[in-house]
PDB file of C-alpha atoms in Angstrom:
ATOM      1  CA  UNK A1372      13.117 -27.856 -24.484  1.00 89.00           C
ATOM      2  CA  UNK A1373      10.690 -26.642 -21.508  1.00 91.00           C
ATOM      3  CA  UNK A1374      11.861 -25.661 -18.235  1.00 92.00           C
ATOM      4  CA  UNK A1375       8.581 -26.077 -15.904  1.00 92.00           C
ATOM      5  CA  UNK A1376       9.798 -23.986 -13.292  1.00 95.00           C
ATOM      6  CA  UNK A1377      10.291 -20.689 -15.141  1.00 96.00           C
ATOM      7  CA  UNK A1378       7.711 -21.918 -17.834  1.00 95.00           C
ATOM      8  CA  UNK A1379      10.436 -21.303 -20.590  1.00 95.00           C
ATOM      9  CA  UNK A1380      10.703 -22.689 -24.185  1.00 93.00           C
ATOM     10  CA  UNK A1381      14.482 -23.411 -24.871  1.00 93.00           C
ATOM     11  CA  UNK A1382      15.204 -24.035 -28.478  1.00 91.00           C
ATOM     12  CA  UNK A1383      19.128 -24.830 -29.196  1.00 89.00           C
ATOM     13  CA  UNK A1384      20.435 -23.833 -32.643  1.00 86.00           C
ATOM     14  CA  UNK A1385      22.896 -26.457 -34.333  1.00 80.00           C
ATOM     15  CA  UNK A1386      25.597 -23.823 -33.550  1.00 85.00           C
ATOM     16  CA  UNK A1387      24.866 -23.989 -29.789  1.00 88.00           C
ATOM     17  CA  UNK A1388      23.064 -20.783 -29.422  1.00 91.00           C
ATOM     18  CA  UNK A1389      19.932 -20.799 -27.417  1.00 94.00           C
ATOM     19  CA  UNK A1390      16.516 -19.255 -28.021  1.00 95.00           C
ATOM     20  CA  UNK A1391      14.318 -18.805 -24.744  1.00 97.00           C
ATOM     21  CA  UNK A1392      10.946 -17.545 -24.543  1.00 96.00           C
ATOM     22  CA  UNK A1393       8.919 -17.316 -21.314  1.00 97.00           C
ATOM     23  CA  UNK A1394       5.180 -17.554 -21.151  1.00 96.00           C
ATOM     24  CA  UNK A1395       3.612 -14.355 -21.149  1.00 96.00           C
ATOM     25  CA  UNK A1396       6.900 -12.223 -21.820  1.00 97.00           C
ATOM     26  CA  UNK A1397       7.173 -10.195 -25.012  1.00 96.00           C
ATOM     27  CA  UNK A1398      11.071 -10.255 -24.510  1.00 97.00           C
ATOM     28  CA  UNK A1399      13.016 -13.405 -25.164  1.00 97.00           C
ATOM     29  CA  UNK A1400      16.635 -14.145 -25.307  1.00 97.00           C
ATOM     30  CA  UNK A1401      18.998 -15.419 -28.375  1.00 96.00           C
ATOM     31  CA  UNK A1402      22.238 -16.096 -27.253  1.00 95.00           C
ATOM     32  CA  UNK A1403      21.917 -14.602 -23.758  1.00 96.00           C
ATOM     33  CA  UNK A1404      20.956 -11.269 -25.128  1.00 97.00           C
ATOM     34  CA  UNK A1405      17.445  -9.823 -24.571  1.00 97.00           C
ATOM     35  CA  UNK A1406      15.356  -9.525 -27.865  1.00 95.00           C
ATOM     36  CA  UNK A1407      11.868  -8.081 -28.268  1.00 96.00           C
ATOM     37  CA  UNK A1408       9.551 -10.719 -29.645  1.00 95.00           C
ATOM     38  CA  UNK A1409       7.623  -8.489 -31.791  1.00 93.00           C
ATOM     39  CA  UNK A1410       8.925  -4.968 -31.844  1.00 92.00           C
ATOM     40  CA  UNK A1411       5.453  -3.509 -33.411  1.00 92.00           C
ATOM     41  CA  UNK A1412       3.355  -5.467 -30.910  1.00 92.00           C
ATOM     42  CA  UNK A1413       3.990  -6.056 -27.152  1.00 92.00           C
ATOM     43  CA  UNK A1414       1.120  -8.390 -27.149  1.00 92.00           C
ATOM     44  CA  UNK A1415       2.929 -10.949 -29.002  1.00 93.00           C
ATOM     45  CA  UNK A1416       3.870 -13.126 -26.402  1.00 95.00           C
ATOM     46  CA  UNK A1417       4.443 -17.126 -26.187  1.00 95.00           C
ATOM     47  CA  UNK A1418       0.952 -18.572 -24.369  1.00 94.00           C
ATOM     48  CA  UNK A1419      -0.124 -21.946 -22.945  1.00 91.00           C
ATOM     49  CA  UNK A1420      -3.562 -23.243 -23.914  1.00 87.00           C
ATOM     50  CA  UNK A1421      -5.335 -26.713 -23.620  1.00 84.00           C
ATOM     51  CA  UNK A1422      -1.971 -28.056 -22.405  1.00 82.00           C
ATOM     52  CA  UNK A1423      -0.025 -26.599 -25.710  1.00 85.00           C
ATOM     53  CA  UNK A1424       2.498 -23.957 -25.827  1.00 89.00           C
ATOM     54  CA  UNK A1425       2.114 -21.498 -28.786  1.00 89.00           C
ATOM     55  CA  UNK A1426       5.050 -19.343 -29.796  1.00 91.00           C
ATOM     56  CA  UNK A1427       5.545 -16.743 -32.652  1.00 86.00           C
ATOM     57  CA  UNK A1428       6.518 -18.929 -35.629  1.00 84.00           C
ATOM     58  CA  UNK A1429       8.116 -15.630 -37.412  1.00 84.00           C
ATOM     59  CA  UNK A1430      10.507 -14.907 -34.418  1.00 91.00           C
ATOM     60  CA  UNK A1431      11.816 -18.396 -34.180  1.00 88.00           C
ATOM     61  CA  UNK A1432      12.151 -18.894 -38.084  1.00 86.00           C
ATOM     62  CA  UNK A1433      14.121 -15.364 -38.075  1.00 86.00           C
ATOM     63  CA  UNK A1434      16.418 -16.704 -35.340  1.00 89.00           C
ATOM     64  CA  UNK A1435      17.003 -19.940 -37.054  1.00 85.00           C
ATOM     65  CA  UNK A1436      18.323 -18.105 -39.948  1.00 80.00           C
ATOM     66  CA  UNK A1437      15.353 -17.374 -42.295  1.00 79.00           C
ATOM     67  CA  UNK A1438      15.902 -13.465 -42.373  1.00 75.00           C
ATOM     68  CA  UNK A1439      14.834 -12.376 -45.850  1.00 74.00           C
ATOM     69  CA  UNK A1440      11.468 -11.117 -47.197  1.00 74.00           C
ATOM     70  CA  UNK A1441      11.510 -14.227 -49.585  1.00 79.00           C
ATOM     71  CA  UNK A1442      12.238 -16.643 -46.669  1.00 82.00           C
ATOM     72  CA  UNK A1443       9.258 -16.227 -44.277  1.00 81.00           C
ATOM     73  CA  UNK A1444       5.922 -16.432 -46.204  1.00 82.00           C
ATOM     74  CA  UNK A1445       2.138 -16.750 -45.392  1.00 83.00           C
ATOM     75  CA  UNK A1446      -0.039 -17.756 -47.863  1.00 83.00           C
ATOM     76  CA  UNK A1447      -3.532 -16.613 -46.433  1.00 85.00           C
ATOM     77  CA  UNK A1448      -5.858 -18.323 -49.008  1.00 87.00           C
ATOM     78  CA  UNK A1449      -4.360 -21.885 -47.532  1.00 82.00           C
ATOM     79  CA  UNK A1450      -3.284 -20.291 -44.290  1.00 80.00           C
ATOM     80  CA  UNK A1451       0.169 -21.931 -44.643  1.00 79.00           C
ATOM     81  CA  UNK A1452       3.373 -20.588 -43.419  1.00 80.00           C
ATOM     82  CA  UNK A1453       6.254 -21.039 -45.646  1.00 80.00           C
ATOM     83  CA  UNK A1454       9.959 -20.722 -44.266  1.00 79.00           C
ATOM     84  CA  UNK A1455      12.932 -21.072 -46.621  1.00 77.00           C
ATOM     85  CA  UNK A1456      16.543 -21.467 -45.327  1.00 71.00           C
ATOM     86  CA  UNK A1457      19.433 -20.962 -47.692  1.00 67.00           C
ATOM     87  CA  UNK A1458      22.028 -23.117 -46.165  1.00 60.00           C
ATOM     88  CA  UNK A1459      22.825 -25.582 -48.347  1.00 60.00           C
ATOM     89  CA  UNK A1460      24.305 -27.709 -45.443  1.00 59.00           C
ATOM     90  CA  UNK A1461      20.906 -27.272 -43.574  1.00 57.00           C
ATOM     91  CA  UNK A1462      19.563 -30.551 -42.079  1.00 58.00           C
ATOM     92  CA  UNK A1463      16.012 -29.384 -41.965  1.00 55.00           C
ATOM     93  CA  UNK A1464      13.211 -31.344 -43.713  1.00 58.00           C
ATOM     94  CA  UNK A1465      11.101 -29.944 -46.405  1.00 62.00           C
ATOM     95  CA  UNK A1466       7.410 -30.127 -46.084  1.00 65.00           C
ATOM     96  CA  UNK A1467       4.344 -28.344 -44.429  1.00 68.00           C
ATOM     97  CA  UNK A1468       2.520 -28.200 -41.484  1.00 70.00           C
ATOM     98  CA  UNK A1469      -0.995 -28.721 -41.627  1.00 71.00           C
ATOM     99  CA  UNK A1470      -3.940 -29.209 -39.357  1.00 71.00           C
ATOM    100  CA  UNK A1471      -4.960 -32.618 -38.210  1.00 74.00           C
ATOM    101  CA  UNK A1472      -8.309 -33.780 -38.513  1.00 75.00           C
ATOM    102  CA  UNK A1473     -10.092 -33.823 -34.720  1.00 72.00           C
ATOM    103  CA  UNK A1474     -10.805 -36.907 -33.010  1.00 69.00           C
ATOM    104  CA  UNK A1475     -12.793 -37.515 -29.901  1.00 64.00           C
ATOM    105  CA  UNK A1476      -9.634 -36.885 -27.409  1.00 62.00           C
ATOM    106  CA  UNK A1477      -8.830 -33.564 -28.953  1.00 60.00           C
ATOM    107  CA  UNK A1478     -11.865 -32.400 -30.419  1.00 63.00           C
ATOM    108  CA  UNK A1479     -11.587 -28.962 -28.672  1.00 66.00           C
ATOM    109  CA  UNK A1480      -7.845 -28.448 -29.187  1.00 66.00           C
ATOM    110  CA  UNK A1481      -6.354 -27.572 -32.720  1.00 66.00           C
ATOM    111  CA  UNK A1482      -3.425 -30.004 -33.619  1.00 68.00           C
ATOM    112  CA  UNK A1483      -0.975 -29.878 -36.237  1.00 70.00           C
ATOM    113  CA  UNK A1484       1.119 -32.129 -38.108  1.00 70.00           C
ATOM    114  CA  UNK A1485       4.466 -32.106 -39.818  1.00 68.00           C
ATOM    115  CA  UNK A1486       4.316 -33.585 -43.639  1.00 67.00           C
ATOM    116  CA  UNK A1487       7.295 -34.127 -45.517  1.00 66.00           C
ATOM    117  CA  UNK A1488       7.316 -33.875 -49.251  1.00 62.00           C
ATOM    118  CA  UNK A1489       4.243 -31.559 -49.723  1.00 64.00           C
ATOM    119  CA  UNK A1490       5.219 -30.496 -53.359  1.00 56.00           C
ATOM    120  CA  UNK A1491       4.462 -26.868 -54.338  1.00 49.00           C
ATOM    121  CA  UNK A1492       2.839 -26.277 -50.978  1.00 42.00           C
TER     122      UNK A1492
END
C-alpha cells in the first residue's frame, strides 16, 4: 500500500504484521516496532525517482521471512537477486525479476518485471 500524506510504503504480511517505510527515513517499523533499515548504512532509505518508489529488497525479504545466509543471494555477474523462503506453505511464486526493454514512454525510467518459472536463475 501507499500513504500519500506521509509518503509511506505499507506491506502487510500474511500474518497481518505491517512493514512501514517512509520516503527518506532510515527507520522503518515492523509490527509497530522501530527498526533501522540498514544498521551499517544510514543512507539506505526508500526514495522516489521518476514517479517510482524504491525500497531496500534485503530489508523487505528479511522481514518477510528470508532470514538465513542462503536465503538472500546476490548474483553479481547477472545482477539478479534471489530470495528463498523455506516455509512449505508459502504462497509466493517462483520466478525472477528482470529489467524490461525500454520503450519511448519509459526510455528514461528503468522498469522491471516478474517472470515465473525462470529455471535455474
